[in-house]
Coordinates of C-alpha atoms (C1' of nucleotides) in Angstrom, one line a residue:
Chain A
M4 CA 12.1 -14.4 14.5
E5 CA 15.0 -16.5 15.8
N6 CA 13.6 -15.6 19.2
K7 CA 10.4 -17.4 18.4
E8 CA 12.5 -20.5 17.8
L9 CA 14.3 -19.9 21.1
V10 CA 11.0 -19.7 22.9
S11 CA 9.6 -22.8 21.0
N12 CA 12.7 -24.9 21.9
A13 CA 12.5 -24.0 25.6
L14 CA 8.8 -24.7 25.6
S15 CA 9.1 -28.0 23.9
K16 CA 11.6 -29.2 26.4
A17 CA 9.6 -27.9 29.3
L18 CA 6.6 -29.9 28.0
D19 CA 8.7 -33.1 27.8
N20 CA 8.4 -33.0 24.0
E21 CA 4.7 -33.5 24.2
L22 CA 4.6 -30.8 21.5
S23 CA 7.3 -30.4 18.9
V24 CA 9.0 -27.2 18.1
E25 CA 7.1 -27.1 14.8
D26 CA 3.8 -27.4 16.6
I27 CA 4.6 -24.6 19.0
L28 CA 6.3 -22.1 16.6
P29 CA 3.1 -20.9 14.9
K30 CA 1.4 -20.5 18.2
I31 CA 3.9 -18.0 19.6
E32 CA 2.5 -14.5 19.5
R33 CA 3.5 -11.0 20.3
P34 CA 1.5 -9.4 23.0
K35 CA 0.2 -6.0 22.1
D36 CA 1.4 -4.6 25.4
S37 CA 5.1 -5.0 26.2
K38 CA 4.2 -5.3 29.8
M39 CA 3.0 -8.7 29.0
G40 CA 6.4 -9.7 27.6
D41 CA 8.0 -9.8 24.2
L42 CA 6.7 -13.1 23.1
A43 CA 3.9 -15.2 24.6
F44 CA 2.5 -18.7 24.4
P45 CA -1.2 -19.3 25.1
T46 CA -1.7 -22.6 26.8
F47 CA -5.4 -23.2 25.8
I48 CA -4.4 -25.7 23.2
L49 CA -2.9 -28.0 25.9
A50 CA -5.9 -27.9 28.2
K51 CA -7.6 -30.9 26.7
K52 CA -4.5 -32.9 26.2
F53 CA -3.3 -32.4 29.8
R54 CA -6.8 -32.3 31.3
K55 CA -5.8 -29.3 33.3
A56 CA -6.8 -25.7 33.5
P57 CA -4.7 -23.4 31.2
Q58 CA -3.7 -21.3 34.1
Q59 CA -2.3 -24.3 35.8
I60 CA -0.4 -25.4 32.7
A61 CA 1.1 -21.9 32.4
A62 CA 2.2 -22.0 35.9
D63 CA 3.7 -25.5 35.6
V64 CA 5.6 -24.5 32.4
V65 CA 7.1 -21.5 34.1
E66 CA 8.2 -23.8 36.9
K67 CA 10.0 -26.2 34.6
I68 CA 11.3 -24.1 31.8
D69 CA 14.9 -23.2 31.4
Q70 CA 15.0 -19.5 31.8
S71 CA 18.7 -19.0 31.2
S72 CA 18.3 -17.6 27.6
F73 CA 15.7 -15.0 28.7
D74 CA 15.5 -12.1 31.0
H75 CA 12.7 -13.9 32.7
V76 CA 9.6 -16.0 32.0
E77 CA 6.4 -15.6 33.8
A78 CA 2.9 -16.9 33.8
A79 CA 0.0 -14.5 33.4
G80 CA -3.2 -16.4 33.6
P81 CA -3.3 -18.8 30.7
Y82 CA -0.3 -17.3 29.0
V83 CA 3.4 -17.9 29.4
N84 CA 5.1 -14.6 28.8
F85 CA 8.7 -14.4 27.7
F86 CA 10.9 -11.4 28.4
L87 CA 14.0 -11.2 26.2
D88 CA 17.4 -10.3 27.4
K89 CA 17.4 -6.6 26.3
S90 CA 21.2 -6.1 26.4
N91 CA 22.1 -9.0 24.2
F92 CA 19.2 -8.5 21.8
S93 CA 20.1 -4.8 21.5
E94 CA 23.7 -5.7 20.8
D95 CA 22.6 -8.2 18.1
V96 CA 20.1 -5.9 16.4
L97 CA 22.1 -2.7 16.3
S98 CA 25.3 -4.5 15.2
A99 CA 23.3 -6.1 12.3
V100 CA 21.9 -2.8 11.2
L101 CA 25.2 -0.9 11.5
D102 CA 27.2 -3.7 9.8
Q103 CA 24.9 -4.1 6.9
K104 CA 23.8 -0.4 6.6
E105 CA 21.3 0.1 3.8
N106 CA 21.6 -3.6 2.9
Y107 CA 20.0 -4.5 6.2
G108 CA 16.8 -6.4 5.4
Q109 CA 18.1 -7.5 2.0
N110 CA 17.4 -11.1 1.1
E111 CA 17.9 -13.3 -1.9
D112 CA 14.6 -15.0 -2.1
G113 CA 14.2 -13.8 -5.7
K114 CA 17.4 -15.4 -6.8
G115 CA 18.0 -12.7 -9.3
G116 CA 14.9 -13.5 -11.4
N117 CA 13.6 -10.9 -13.8
V118 CA 10.2 -9.4 -12.9
T119 CA 8.5 -7.3 -15.5
I120 CA 6.2 -4.6 -14.1
D121 CA 3.6 -3.1 -16.3
M122 CA 3.0 0.3 -14.7
S123 CA 2.1 4.0 -14.9
S124 CA 0.9 3.7 -18.5
P125 CA -0.5 7.2 -19.2
N126 CA -2.2 7.9 -22.5
I127 CA -0.5 10.1 -25.0
A128 CA -2.0 13.5 -25.3
K129 CA -3.8 13.2 -22.0
P130 CA -2.6 14.6 -18.7
I131 CA -1.3 12.5 -15.9
S132 CA -3.9 12.5 -13.2
M133 CA -4.0 11.3 -9.7
G134 CA -5.3 8.0 -11.1
H135 CA -1.9 7.4 -12.9
L136 CA -0.1 8.4 -9.7
R137 CA -1.4 5.2 -8.1
S138 CA -0.1 2.9 -10.8
T139 CA 3.2 4.8 -11.0
V140 CA 4.1 5.0 -7.3
I141 CA 2.8 1.5 -6.4
G142 CA 4.7 0.0 -9.4
N143 CA 7.8 1.9 -8.4
S144 CA 7.6 0.8 -4.8
V145 CA 6.9 -2.8 -5.7
A146 CA 9.9 -2.7 -8.0
E147 CA 12.2 -1.5 -5.1
I148 CA 10.7 -4.0 -2.7
L149 CA 11.3 -6.8 -5.2
R150 CA 14.9 -5.7 -5.6
K151 CA 15.2 -5.8 -1.9
N152 CA 14.0 -9.4 -2.0
G153 CA 16.6 -10.4 -4.6
Y154 CA 14.6 -10.0 -7.8
N155 CA 15.6 -7.9 -10.8
P156 CA 12.6 -5.7 -11.6
I157 CA 12.0 -4.3 -15.1
K158 CA 9.7 -1.3 -15.0
D159 CA 7.8 -1.0 -18.3
N160 CA 5.8 2.1 -18.9
H161 CA 3.1 0.6 -21.2
L162 CA 2.1 3.9 -22.8
G163 CA -1.3 4.2 -24.3
D164 CA 0.0 5.5 -27.6
W165 CA -2.3 3.7 -30.1
G166 CA -6.0 3.4 -30.7
T167 CA -9.0 5.0 -32.3
Q168 CA -8.6 8.1 -30.1
F169 CA -5.7 9.1 -32.2
G170 CA -8.0 9.4 -35.2
K171 CA -10.2 11.7 -33.1
L172 CA -7.2 13.7 -32.0
I173 CA -5.9 14.2 -35.5
T174 CA -9.3 15.2 -36.7
A175 CA -9.7 17.7 -33.9
Y176 CA -6.2 19.1 -34.3
L177 CA -6.7 19.6 -38.0
M178 CA -9.9 21.4 -37.4
W179 CA -9.1 23.6 -34.4
G180 CA -5.5 23.2 -33.5
N181 CA -2.4 25.1 -34.2
E182 CA 1.3 24.2 -33.9
E183 CA 2.3 27.1 -31.7
D184 CA -0.2 26.4 -29.0
V185 CA 0.7 22.7 -28.9
K186 CA 4.4 23.6 -28.6
K187 CA 3.7 26.0 -25.8
D188 CA 1.6 23.7 -23.7
P189 CA 1.2 20.3 -25.4
I190 CA -1.0 18.3 -23.1
N191 CA -3.5 21.0 -22.2
N192 CA -4.1 22.0 -25.7
L193 CA -4.3 18.5 -27.1
V194 CA -6.8 17.7 -24.4
K195 CA -8.7 20.8 -25.2
Y196 CA -9.1 19.6 -28.8
Y197 CA -10.0 16.1 -27.7
V198 CA -12.7 17.3 -25.3
K199 CA -14.0 19.7 -27.9
F200 CA -14.3 16.8 -30.3
H201 CA -16.4 14.8 -27.9
K202 CA -18.6 17.8 -27.3
I203 CA -19.2 18.5 -30.9
D204 CA -19.5 14.9 -32.3
K205 CA -22.7 14.5 -30.3
E206 CA -24.4 16.8 -32.7
Q207 CA -22.3 15.9 -35.7
P208 CA -21.8 12.2 -35.6
E209 CA -20.3 12.3 -39.0
L210 CA -17.1 13.5 -37.3
D211 CA -16.7 10.0 -36.0
D212 CA -16.4 8.7 -39.6
V213 CA -13.7 11.3 -40.3
A214 CA -11.9 10.2 -37.1
R215 CA -12.2 6.5 -38.0
D216 CA -10.8 7.3 -41.4
W217 CA -7.8 9.1 -39.9
F218 CA -7.1 6.2 -37.7
R219 CA -7.2 3.8 -40.7
K220 CA -4.7 6.1 -42.4
L221 CA -2.5 6.0 -39.3
E222 CA -2.6 2.3 -39.3
N223 CA -1.7 2.2 -43.0
G224 CA 1.3 4.4 -42.5
D225 CA -0.1 7.6 -44.0
E226 CA 2.6 10.2 -43.9
Q227 CA 0.7 13.1 -42.5
A228 CA -1.1 10.9 -39.9
T229 CA 2.2 9.3 -38.8
K230 CA 3.9 12.6 -38.5
L231 CA 1.3 14.0 -36.3
W232 CA 1.1 10.9 -34.2
K233 CA 4.9 10.9 -33.7
W234 CA 4.8 14.6 -32.8
F235 CA 1.9 14.2 -30.3
R236 CA 3.8 11.3 -28.7
E237 CA 7.0 13.2 -28.5
V238 CA 5.6 16.3 -26.9
S239 CA 3.6 14.2 -24.5
L240 CA 6.6 12.2 -23.4
E241 CA 8.5 15.4 -22.7
A242 CA 5.7 16.6 -20.5
F243 CA 5.4 13.3 -18.7
G244 CA 9.1 13.3 -18.2
E245 CA 8.9 16.5 -16.1
I246 CA 6.4 14.8 -13.8
Y247 CA 8.4 11.6 -13.5
D248 CA 11.5 13.7 -12.7
K249 CA 9.6 15.4 -9.9
L250 CA 8.6 12.0 -8.6
G251 CA 12.1 10.7 -9.0
I252 CA 10.9 7.7 -10.9
T253 CA 12.5 6.2 -14.0
F254 CA 11.5 3.3 -16.3
D255 CA 13.5 0.6 -18.0
T256 CA 11.4 0.6 -21.1
Y257 CA 8.7 2.7 -22.7
N258 CA 7.2 0.0 -25.0
G259 CA 3.8 1.4 -25.6
E260 CA 0.9 -0.2 -27.4
A261 CA 2.2 0.9 -30.8
F262 CA 5.4 -1.0 -30.2
Y263 CA 3.4 -4.2 -30.5
N264 CA 1.4 -3.4 -33.6
D265 CA 3.6 -5.5 -35.9
K266 CA 3.4 -8.5 -33.5
L267 CA -0.4 -8.8 -33.5
Q268 CA -0.7 -11.0 -36.6
D269 CA 1.7 -13.5 -35.0
V270 CA -0.6 -13.6 -32.0
V271 CA -3.6 -14.4 -34.1
D272 CA -1.6 -17.0 -36.2
S273 CA -0.3 -18.7 -33.1
L274 CA -3.8 -18.8 -31.5
Q275 CA -5.1 -20.2 -34.8
E276 CA -2.4 -22.9 -35.0
K277 CA -3.1 -24.0 -31.5
G278 CA -6.8 -24.3 -32.4
L279 CA -7.9 -21.9 -29.8
L280 CA -9.9 -19.5 -32.0
S281 CA -13.5 -19.8 -32.8
K282 CA -16.2 -17.5 -34.2
S283 CA -19.0 -16.1 -32.2
Q284 CA -21.5 -13.4 -33.4
G285 CA -19.0 -12.5 -36.1
A286 CA -16.2 -11.9 -33.7
T287 CA -13.1 -14.1 -33.1
I288 CA -12.9 -15.4 -29.6
V289 CA -11.0 -17.8 -27.3
D290 CA -13.4 -19.9 -25.3
L291 CA -12.5 -19.9 -21.6
Q292 CA -15.3 -22.1 -20.3
K293 CA -12.8 -24.5 -18.6
Y294 CA -11.6 -21.5 -16.6
D295 CA -15.2 -20.6 -15.8
L296 CA -14.7 -17.3 -17.6
N297 CA -16.4 -15.5 -20.4
P298 CA -14.8 -15.9 -23.8
A299 CA -12.0 -13.5 -24.6
L300 CA -12.6 -11.4 -27.6
I301 CA -9.5 -11.4 -29.8
L302 CA -10.7 -9.7 -33.0
K303 CA -13.8 -7.5 -33.5
S304 CA -16.3 -8.6 -36.2
D305 CA -14.7 -6.1 -38.5
G306 CA -11.3 -7.9 -37.9
A307 CA -9.8 -5.1 -35.9
S308 CA -7.6 -6.0 -32.9
L309 CA -8.5 -5.3 -29.3
Y310 CA -6.7 -4.4 -26.1
I311 CA -6.3 -8.0 -25.2
T312 CA -4.7 -8.8 -28.6
R313 CA -2.0 -6.3 -27.8
D314 CA -1.6 -7.5 -24.2
I315 CA -1.1 -11.0 -25.4
A316 CA 1.6 -9.8 -27.8
T317 CA 3.1 -7.8 -24.9
A318 CA 3.2 -10.8 -22.5
I319 CA 4.7 -13.0 -25.2
Y320 CA 7.4 -10.4 -26.0
R321 CA 8.2 -10.1 -22.3
D322 CA 8.3 -13.8 -21.9
Q323 CA 10.7 -14.3 -24.8
T324 CA 12.9 -11.2 -24.0
Y325 CA 13.2 -11.6 -20.2
H326 CA 12.1 -15.1 -19.2
P327 CA 10.5 -13.4 -16.2
A328 CA 10.0 -15.2 -12.9
M329 CA 6.9 -13.0 -12.6
N330 CA 5.0 -10.8 -14.9
L331 CA 3.2 -8.1 -13.0
Y332 CA 0.5 -5.6 -14.0
V333 CA -0.1 -2.6 -11.7
V334 CA -3.6 -1.7 -12.9
G335 CA -6.8 -0.6 -11.2
S336 CA -9.0 -3.2 -9.6
E337 CA -11.8 -2.6 -12.1
Q338 CA -9.8 -4.7 -14.5
T339 CA -9.5 -7.8 -12.3
Y340 CA -11.8 -9.9 -14.5
Y341 CA -10.0 -8.8 -17.6
F342 CA -6.6 -10.0 -16.2
K343 CA -8.1 -13.3 -15.3
Q344 CA -9.0 -13.7 -19.0
L345 CA -5.6 -12.6 -20.2
K346 CA -3.9 -15.0 -17.9
A347 CA -6.2 -17.8 -19.0
V348 CA -5.5 -17.2 -22.7
L349 CA -1.8 -17.2 -22.1
M350 CA -2.1 -20.4 -20.1
E351 CA -3.9 -22.0 -23.0
M352 CA -1.2 -20.8 -25.4
G353 CA 1.4 -22.4 -23.1
V354 CA 3.4 -19.2 -22.4
P355 CA 5.8 -20.2 -19.7
S356 CA 5.5 -17.1 -17.5
A357 CA 1.7 -17.2 -17.7
K358 CA 1.3 -19.0 -14.4
N359 CA 3.3 -16.3 -12.8
L360 CA 1.3 -13.5 -14.2
H361 CA -0.1 -11.4 -11.4
H362 CA -2.5 -8.5 -11.5
I363 CA -1.7 -6.0 -8.8
P364 CA -5.0 -4.2 -8.4
F365 CA -5.5 -0.9 -6.6
G366 CA -8.6 1.0 -5.7
L367 CA -10.3 3.7 -7.6
I368 CA -9.7 7.4 -7.1
T369 CA -12.9 9.4 -7.2
V370 CA -14.0 13.0 -6.6
N371 CA -17.1 13.3 -4.5
G372 CA -17.7 9.7 -5.2
K373 CA -17.5 10.1 -9.0
K374 CA -15.0 8.6 -11.3
L375 CA -12.4 10.8 -13.0
S376 CA -12.8 11.2 -16.7
T377 CA -10.8 13.3 -19.1
R378 CA -13.7 13.6 -21.5
S379 CA -16.0 15.1 -18.9
G380 CA -13.2 17.4 -17.6
R381 CA -13.5 15.9 -14.2
I382 CA -9.8 15.4 -13.6
I383 CA -7.2 16.1 -10.9
L384 CA -3.9 17.0 -12.4
L385 CA -1.0 15.3 -10.6
D386 CA 1.3 18.1 -11.5
E387 CA -0.9 20.7 -9.9
V388 CA -1.2 18.6 -6.7
L389 CA 2.6 18.1 -6.6
N390 CA 3.3 21.8 -7.1
E391 CA 0.8 22.8 -4.4
S392 CA 2.4 20.4 -2.0
I393 CA 5.9 21.7 -2.8
A394 CA 4.7 25.2 -2.2
I395 CA 3.3 24.3 1.2
A396 CA 6.5 22.6 2.1
K397 CA 8.4 25.7 1.1
K398 CA 6.2 27.8 3.4
Q399 CA 6.7 25.4 6.3
I400 CA 10.4 25.6 5.9
A401 CA 10.3 29.4 5.8
E402 CA 8.5 29.3 9.1
K403 CA 10.2 26.5 10.9
N404 CA 13.8 26.4 9.6
P405 CA 14.5 29.6 7.6
D406 CA 18.3 29.0 7.6
L407 CA 18.0 25.6 5.9
P408 CA 20.7 25.5 3.2
N409 CA 19.1 23.8 0.2
R410 CA 15.5 24.9 0.7
E411 CA 14.3 24.3 -2.8
E412 CA 15.5 20.8 -2.9
V413 CA 14.2 19.9 0.5
A414 CA 10.8 21.5 -0.2
K415 CA 10.5 19.3 -3.3
E416 CA 11.5 16.2 -1.4
V417 CA 9.1 16.9 1.4
G418 CA 6.2 18.1 -0.8
V419 CA 6.4 15.2 -3.2
G420 CA 7.1 12.8 -0.3
A421 CA 3.9 13.8 1.3
I422 CA 1.9 13.0 -1.8
V423 CA 3.7 9.7 -2.6
F424 CA 3.6 8.5 1.0
G425 CA -0.1 9.5 1.3
D426 CA -0.9 7.2 -1.7
L427 CA 1.1 4.2 -0.4
K428 CA 0.1 4.5 3.3
N429 CA -3.1 2.5 3.1
E430 CA -3.8 -0.8 1.6
K431 CA -3.8 -0.3 -2.2
I432 CA -7.1 -2.0 -2.7
N433 CA -9.0 0.8 -0.8
N434 CA -10.8 3.3 -2.9
I435 CA -9.8 6.9 -2.4
D436 CA -12.2 9.8 -2.6
F437 CA -9.8 12.6 -3.4
N438 CA -9.6 15.4 -0.9
L439 CA -6.8 18.0 -1.4
E440 CA -6.5 19.0 2.3
D441 CA -6.0 15.3 3.3
Q442 CA -3.3 15.0 0.6
L443 CA -1.5 18.2 1.8
R444 CA -1.2 17.2 5.4
F445 CA 2.3 17.2 6.9
E446 CA 1.5 16.2 10.4
G447 CA 0.5 12.9 12.0
E448 CA 0.8 9.7 9.9
T449 CA 2.4 11.3 6.9
G450 CA 5.5 11.1 4.8
P451 CA 6.9 14.3 6.4
Y452 CA 6.4 12.9 9.8
V453 CA 8.8 10.0 8.9
Q454 CA 11.2 12.3 7.2
Y455 CA 11.2 14.6 10.2
A456 CA 11.9 11.8 12.6
R457 CA 14.9 10.9 10.6
A458 CA 16.1 14.5 10.1
R459 CA 16.1 14.8 13.9
A460 CA 18.1 11.6 14.1
E461 CA 20.6 13.0 11.6
S462 CA 20.8 16.3 13.5
I463 CA 21.9 14.4 16.7
L464 CA 24.5 12.4 14.8
R465 CA 25.9 15.6 13.4
K466 CA 26.2 17.1 16.9
A467 CA 27.8 14.0 18.2
G468 CA 30.6 14.2 15.7
D469 CA 32.6 11.4 14.2
I470 CA 32.4 8.2 16.2
D471 CA 33.2 4.8 15.0
L472 CA 30.0 3.1 16.0
S473 CA 31.1 -0.3 14.8
K474 CA 33.3 -0.7 17.9
V475 CA 31.1 0.7 20.6
D476 CA 29.1 -1.2 23.1
K477 CA 25.5 -1.5 22.0
K478 CA 23.9 -3.1 25.0
L479 CA 20.8 -0.9 25.7
N480 CA 18.5 -2.3 28.3
D481 CA 16.2 0.6 29.2
A482 CA 12.5 0.5 28.6
E483 CA 12.4 3.6 26.4
S484 CA 14.7 2.2 23.7
W485 CA 13.2 -1.3 23.8
N486 CA 10.3 -0.7 21.4
V487 CA 12.6 1.0 18.9
I488 CA 15.0 -2.0 19.0
K489 CA 12.3 -4.5 18.5
L490 CA 11.0 -2.6 15.6
L491 CA 14.4 -2.4 14.0
N492 CA 14.6 -6.2 14.3
D493 CA 11.3 -6.5 12.6
F494 CA 12.3 -4.8 9.4
P495 CA 13.6 -7.8 7.4
A496 CA 10.3 -9.6 8.1
R497 CA 8.3 -6.6 6.9
V498 CA 10.4 -6.5 3.7
K499 CA 9.4 -10.1 3.0
M500 CA 5.8 -9.6 3.8
A501 CA 5.6 -6.5 1.5
C502 CA 7.0 -8.6 -1.3
D503 CA 4.8 -11.6 -0.8
E504 CA 1.7 -9.3 -0.9
F505 CA 3.0 -6.8 -3.4
E506 CA 1.9 -4.3 -0.8
P507 CA 4.0 -1.1 -0.2
S508 CA 1.7 -0.1 2.6
V509 CA 3.3 -2.8 4.8
I510 CA 6.5 -0.7 4.5
A511 CA 4.8 2.6 4.9
K512 CA 3.0 1.4 8.1
Y513 CA 6.2 0.0 9.4
S514 CA 8.1 3.3 8.8
L515 CA 5.4 5.2 10.7
R516 CA 5.6 2.9 13.7
L517 CA 9.4 3.1 13.7
A518 CA 9.3 6.9 13.4
K519 CA 6.7 7.1 16.1
S520 CA 8.6 5.0 18.5
F521 CA 11.7 7.0 17.8
N522 CA 10.0 10.3 18.3
K523 CA 8.8 9.0 21.6
Y524 CA 12.3 7.9 22.6
Y525 CA 13.6 11.3 21.5
A526 CA 11.1 13.1 23.6
H527 CA 11.9 11.1 26.7
T528 CA 15.6 10.4 26.5
K529 CA 18.5 12.8 26.4
I530 CA 20.6 11.0 23.8
L531 CA 23.7 13.2 24.0
D532 CA 23.9 13.0 27.8
D533 CA 27.5 12.2 28.7
D534 CA 27.2 8.8 30.4
E535 CA 28.4 5.3 29.7
Q536 CA 25.4 4.5 27.4
R537 CA 25.8 7.5 25.2
D538 CA 27.6 5.6 22.4
A539 CA 25.0 2.8 22.5
R540 CA 22.3 5.4 22.2
L541 CA 24.0 6.9 19.2
A542 CA 24.2 3.5 17.7
L543 CA 20.5 3.2 18.1
V544 CA 19.9 6.7 16.5
K545 CA 22.2 5.8 13.6
S546 CA 20.3 2.5 13.1
V547 CA 17.0 4.2 13.1
S548 CA 18.2 6.7 10.6
I549 CA 19.4 3.9 8.3
V550 CA 16.2 1.9 8.5
L551 CA 13.9 4.9 8.1
K552 CA 15.8 6.1 5.1
E553 CA 15.8 2.6 3.6
S554 CA 12.0 2.3 4.3
L555 CA 11.3 5.6 2.6
R556 CA 13.5 4.6 -0.4
L557 CA 11.5 1.4 -0.8
L558 CA 8.5 3.7 -1.1
G559 CA 10.1 6.1 -3.5
V560 CA 10.3 8.9 -1.0
K561 CA 13.5 10.9 -0.3
A562 CA 14.9 11.4 3.1
P563 CA 16.5 14.9 3.6
D564 CA 19.2 15.1 6.3
E565 CA 17.7 18.4 7.4
M566 CA 14.3 19.9 7.0
Chain B
rG7 C1' -29.2 -11.0 -12.3
rU8 C1' -24.0 -13.3 -11.8
rC9 C1' -19.1 -12.6 -10.0
rG10 C1' -15.4 -9.6 -7.3
rC11 C1' -14.1 -6.0 -3.5
rG12 C1' -15.5 -3.4 0.8
rA13 C1' -18.4 -2.1 5.6
rU14 C1' -14.3 -1.0 12.7
rA15 C1' -14.5 6.1 16.8
rG16 C1' -17.5 12.4 13.9
rC17 C1' -13.7 11.8 9.4
rU18 C1' -9.5 8.6 7.1
rC19 C1' -7.7 4.1 8.3
rA20 C1' -4.6 -0.2 11.3
rG21 C1' -5.7 -4.7 13.6
rC22 C1' -0.2 -10.3 11.2
rU23 C1' -1.8 -17.3 10.0
rG24 C1' -8.7 -16.6 15.7
rG25 C1' -6.2 -15.3 21.6
rA26 C1' -5.2 -11.4 27.3
rU27 C1' -8.9 -4.4 28.6
rA28 C1' -10.6 -3.2 20.1
rG29 C1' -5.7 0.7 18.2
rA30 C1' -3.6 5.1 15.3
rG31 C1' -3.9 9.7 12.7
rC32 C1' -7.1 13.9 11.8
rA33 C1' -10.9 16.9 13.9
rA34 C1' -12.4 18.6 19.6
rC35 C1' -10.5 19.9 24.5
rG36 C1' -6.2 20.5 27.9
rG37 C1' -0.9 20.3 28.9
rU38 C1' 4.8 20.4 27.3
rC39 C1' 10.0 24.6 23.9
rU40 C1' 16.3 29.1 28.5
rU41 C1' 18.6 22.2 27.3
rC42 C1' 19.7 17.0 20.9
rU43 C1' 14.7 20.7 15.0
rA44 C1' 7.3 21.6 18.8
rA45 C1' 6.5 19.0 11.0
rA46 C1' 7.3 16.7 17.8
rC47 C1' 5.7 14.7 22.7
rC48 C1' 1.9 13.8 26.8
rG49 C1' -3.2 13.6 28.4
rU50 C1' -9.0 13.8 28.1
rA51 C1' -13.1 12.5 25.3
rG52 C1' -15.0 9.3 21.5
rG53 C1' -16.8 2.3 19.3
rU54 C1' -23.5 -2.9 20.3
rC55 C1' -16.2 -3.9 15.0
rG56 C1' -23.0 -3.3 9.0
rA57 C1' -27.1 -7.2 10.9
rG58 C1' -28.1 -12.3 12.2
rA59 C1' -26.7 -17.3 12.8
rG60 C1' -22.8 -21.0 13.2
rU61 C1' -17.7 -23.3 14.3
rU62 C1' -14.5 -22.7 18.8
rC63 C1' -12.2 -22.9 25.5
rG64 C1' -12.0 -18.1 22.7
rA65 C1' -14.4 -14.4 16.7
rA66 C1' -13.3 -7.6 14.3
rU67 C1' -10.5 -12.0 12.3
rC68 C1' -13.1 -18.4 9.9
rU69 C1' -18.2 -20.4 7.5
rC70 C1' -23.2 -19.3 5.9
rU71 C1' -27.4 -15.9 5.1
rC72 C1' -29.0 -10.9 4.7
rU73 C1' -28.4 -5.4 4.2
rC74 C1' -25.8 -1.4 2.1
rG75 C1' -21.8 0.8 -1.1
rC76 C1' -18.3 0.4 -5.2
rG77 C1' -16.6 -2.2 -9.4
rA78 C1' -16.7 -5.9 -13.5
rC79 C1' -19.8 -8.7 -16.7
rA80 C1' -17.9 -9.6 -25.6
rC81 C1' -16.8 -6.1 -30.2
rC82 C1' -13.5 0.7 -24.9
rA83 C1' -8.8 0.5 -22.4

RNA sequence: GUCGCGAUAGCUCAGCUGGAUAGAGCAACGGUCUUCUAAACCGUAGGUCGAGAGUUCGAAUCUCUCUCGCGACACCA
């Protein structure tokens, strides 16, 4: 990026300051083909001003420009192409990576500000499906990316642990459930009861009344209801914990919906005080016409609270507890409109962090184009997908590297890595039609591909033995290493972009490009050849290993040294 | 119906604030392991960038219209 300034400065001078550095800077581009230079300036914009053909302008500029800071500058048609001094650039980039190690790419843009992240949010007594995977891994990656940009992320697992479904669950459990089964396999059995309830209540609608009654008891602190609710919650959390362990993801808080129950009245009172409430068709609403939005329904006509009531309480709690610089919600794109309403209500209430509330939407996961649904039984269990992926990784290791020391651990890292990376690889807004074979791919643009590239890098470094790379010459100037070096230089900019866009795929895509360029380098260059550039090549290999590992870490993917 | 998102190779997707012959991966076909891990590398083939108009020296990229798909549109979350 500093090179763009270098180029802009030189150009501005060559143009006798007809254009300022600021004018030129955004016009500098990177040619897709490195044969056309490392940076380029298209001269079309000057054609009118100078009343000359762009080709002529380019030629004139090359004639006048001070080339001393570059390898060389040449005109190619209407473009002025700049070729950087490879040796110096290489020295600068590799030194930066090796000096800063895993802190390379770190910036302090966030100034230590707290950022609350509402993520994962599975429902108690329901299995974690591929749908929750998205919120979980995107949220986790966004958290790491924010940290890399100087923020302090606070990951909140906003559990779905309250609502009328618990009335149904209690009813179902009391009718068909038994303690032993739930203890043995909590989620599956609780779901079984829940599904059965929905099947049967179609013919026996009176069951709904029973369920409603149980939920009312729960809300009123009935002993039996509360005991069951607590138990369901506890066994569910244990089951969730196993999956989170497998993913290597932790949370800072688990404040579910129930946590905010006693704060709902304050929300309603506060809305009332501020004169924001009105009645409409029996319900209590906040009018949002000035935001061009439909009214937000705060209380049902029977006085019961709604999801938004709890979310307002949550946002206020976060605001008061953390004074967040941003308040993020990693929730599916189907709730985009809802989050506009939520934000609008909070703005009306004057909640300070409301203007920095961001919904981070992601696309839907479907199977054969159909939505997943626990009730219909159309569901893909995350745990099963993870286990299958780990099993395949194990098989691969048995074939390809049977002597690998810690096979179990590596199989887990690779198997889980494939799934997580697969989810983060593409822009999060894209819908995903689930296909198991696609998920379990370990070749091409996949997590294991990146892991493998780094494992090979580590393998070379082991063979090279202990070398103090901080002191070695790092001036590489060959064509093979050039793309790798330029990509290493690009990492800090990618870290920023990923943060600005809350988009882990920026990092995933970057890691693929770096891994690919390194694999190419590896295939064409004998790194351990004993010549004068050997140490410089090792510095490059070490740098690649560092940046690949760090990229994967930002995605929540482990990087085994051997695989 | 209104609003939002999307449409690029057989499939899954990139394509940065408009720029030089539209790129990957998978699938297909063909090469490369006595030498740093072949989960890799190299090559061949594959596209009227949904359609049309406009802005521009220049449009996959910006604007408008249309078509198709998905989603959201008050008492679920």
